[in-house]
GROMACS .gro file of C-alpha atoms in nm:
model
  111
    1MET     CA    1  -0.172  -5.138  -6.255
    2LYS     CA    2   0.025  -4.815  -6.231
    3HIS     CA    3  -0.286  -4.616  -6.314
    4LEU     CA    4  -0.456  -4.750  -5.994
    5ARG     CA    5  -0.177  -4.646  -5.755
    6ALA     CA    6  -0.277  -4.276  -5.727
    7PRO     CA    7  -0.648  -4.339  -5.654
    8VAL     CA    8  -0.562  -4.607  -5.396
    9GLN     CA    9  -0.312  -4.377  -5.225
   10GLY     CA   10  -0.568  -4.095  -5.231
   11LEU     CA   11  -0.832  -4.318  -5.079
   12ALA     CA   12  -0.590  -4.434  -4.808
   13LEU     CA   13  -0.500  -4.072  -4.728
   14LEU     CA   14  -0.867  -3.973  -4.717
   15SER     CA   15  -0.944  -4.260  -4.478
   16LEU     CA   16  -0.654  -4.162  -4.253
   17CYS     CA   17  -0.776  -3.800  -4.244
   18ALA     CA   18  -1.129  -3.914  -4.156
   19VAL     CA   19  -1.004  -4.126  -3.865
   20ALA     CA   20  -0.789  -3.837  -3.740
   21ALA     CA   21  -1.083  -3.594  -3.759
   22LEU     CA   22  -1.310  -3.830  -3.565
   23THR     CA   23  -1.043  -3.876  -3.299
   24VAL     CA   24  -0.996  -3.501  -3.256
   25ALA     CA   25  -1.374  -3.448  -3.239
   26ARG     CA   26  -1.410  -3.714  -2.969
   27ILE     CA   27  -1.126  -3.567  -2.761
   28SER     CA   28  -1.271  -3.217  -2.795
   29GLN     CA   29  -1.614  -3.338  -2.688
   30ALA     CA   30  -1.469  -3.508  -2.380
   31GLN     CA   31  -1.286  -3.190  -2.279
   32MET     CA   32  -1.603  -2.981  -2.306
   33ARG     CA   33  -1.780  -3.163  -2.023
   34THR     CA   34  -1.821  -2.965  -1.705
   35PRO     CA   35  -1.656  -3.102  -1.389
   36MET     CA   36  -1.992  -3.179  -1.225
   37GLU     CA   37  -2.145  -3.369  -1.517
   38GLY     CA   38  -2.144  -3.733  -1.411
   39PHE     CA   39  -1.833  -3.676  -1.204
   40ARG     CA   40  -1.754  -3.783  -0.852
   41TYR     CA   41  -1.442  -3.634  -0.699
   42THR     CA   42  -1.165  -3.878  -0.625
   43THR     CA   43  -0.977  -3.596  -0.456
   44LEU     CA   44  -1.133  -3.310  -0.267
   45PRO     CA   45  -1.196  -2.978  -0.439
   46ALA     CA   46  -0.923  -2.717  -0.406
   47TRP     CA   47  -1.174  -2.441  -0.337
   48ARG     CA   48  -1.407  -2.385  -0.043
   49ILE     CA   49  -1.778  -2.444  -0.087
   50ASP     CA   50  -2.033  -2.191   0.040
   51LEU     CA   51  -2.298  -2.383   0.233
   52ASP     CA   52  -2.557  -2.113   0.166
   53GLN     CA   53  -2.502  -2.101  -0.212
   54ALA     CA   54  -2.387  -2.449  -0.317
   55GLY     CA   55  -2.610  -2.684  -0.510
   56VAL     CA   56  -2.654  -3.055  -0.462
   57ASP     CA   57  -2.364  -3.150  -0.692
   58GLU     CA   58  -2.117  -2.926  -0.510
   59LEU     CA   59  -2.226  -3.039  -0.165
   60ALA     CA   60  -2.215  -3.404  -0.269
   61ALA     CA   61  -1.843  -3.358  -0.345
   62LEU     CA   62  -1.769  -3.299   0.022
   63PRO     CA   63  -1.632  -3.589   0.229
   64GLY     CA   64  -1.907  -3.790   0.394
   65VAL     CA   65  -2.180  -3.610   0.198
   66GLY     CA   66  -2.343  -3.799  -0.087
   67PRO     CA   67  -2.623  -3.695  -0.321
   68SER     CA   68  -2.910  -3.772  -0.082
   69LEU     CA   69  -2.757  -3.585   0.214
   70ALA     CA   70  -2.665  -3.296  -0.016
   71ALA     CA   71  -3.029  -3.279  -0.132
   72ALA     CA   72  -3.143  -3.277   0.232
   73ILE     CA   73  -2.905  -2.988   0.308
   74VAL     CA   74  -3.039  -2.784   0.016
   75ALA     CA   75  -3.401  -2.860   0.112
   76ASP     CA   76  -3.337  -2.757   0.474
   77ARG     CA   77  -3.166  -2.436   0.364
   78GLN     CA   78  -3.462  -2.349   0.139
   79ALA     CA   79  -3.714  -2.422   0.415
   80LYS     CA   80  -3.535  -2.270   0.716
   81GLY     CA   81  -3.293  -2.019   0.568
   82PRO     CA   82  -2.914  -1.998   0.559
   83PHE     CA   83  -2.680  -2.163   0.806
   84LYS     CA   84  -2.540  -1.896   1.043
   85THR     CA   85  -2.258  -2.125   1.154
   86LEU     CA   86  -2.116  -2.457   1.046
   87THR     CA   87  -2.259  -2.624   1.357
   88GLU     CA   88  -2.611  -2.520   1.249
   89LEU     CA   89  -2.573  -2.775   0.972
   90ASP     CA   90  -2.642  -3.043   1.232
   91ARG     CA   91  -3.010  -2.946   1.214
   92VAL     CA   92  -3.015  -3.154   0.895
   93ARG     CA   93  -3.095  -3.518   0.964
   94GLY     CA   94  -2.787  -3.727   0.882
   95VAL     CA   95  -2.534  -3.457   0.969
   96GLY     CA   96  -2.354  -3.515   1.295
   97PRO     CA   97  -2.024  -3.425   1.462
   98ALA     CA   98  -1.822  -3.663   1.243
   99ILE     CA   99  -1.944  -3.513   0.916
  100LEU     CA  100  -1.905  -3.159   1.050
  101GLN     CA  101  -1.543  -3.237   1.134
  102GLN     CA  102  -1.479  -3.391   0.790
  103ILE     CA  103  -1.621  -3.101   0.590
  104LYS     CA  104  -1.497  -2.815   0.810
  105PRO     CA  105  -1.182  -2.742   0.604
  106PHE     CA  106  -1.379  -2.731   0.279
  107VAL     CA  107  -1.677  -2.506   0.356
  108LEU     CA  108  -1.751  -2.143   0.429
  109GLN     CA  109  -2.061  -1.944   0.508
  110SER     CA  110  -2.182  -1.633   0.327
  111PRO     CA  111  -2.112  -1.307   0.511
   0.00000   0.00000   0.00000
């Protein structure tokens, strides 16, 4: 029986190392995801978003703006050009005074 102890211990150690390696790989993979990939902000972004440069995912992170309204903003910007002022954003159907007020602290326009 003594002659089986070393192989059993080796196999147990090998199994433990394999589990540890898989755990590290899974954690590393989770950390590599970008913030926008399948992510919805539970708190507002700490940076300001440029209305004339932002994509759908960035705009959808703003309060009161979801994916469909964000897509409408991008489509309007592509069709009619940049927004000269924040209030010009109300030309997009679905954007009104309440949304403008909510997003005001979090947006900027390009110079």
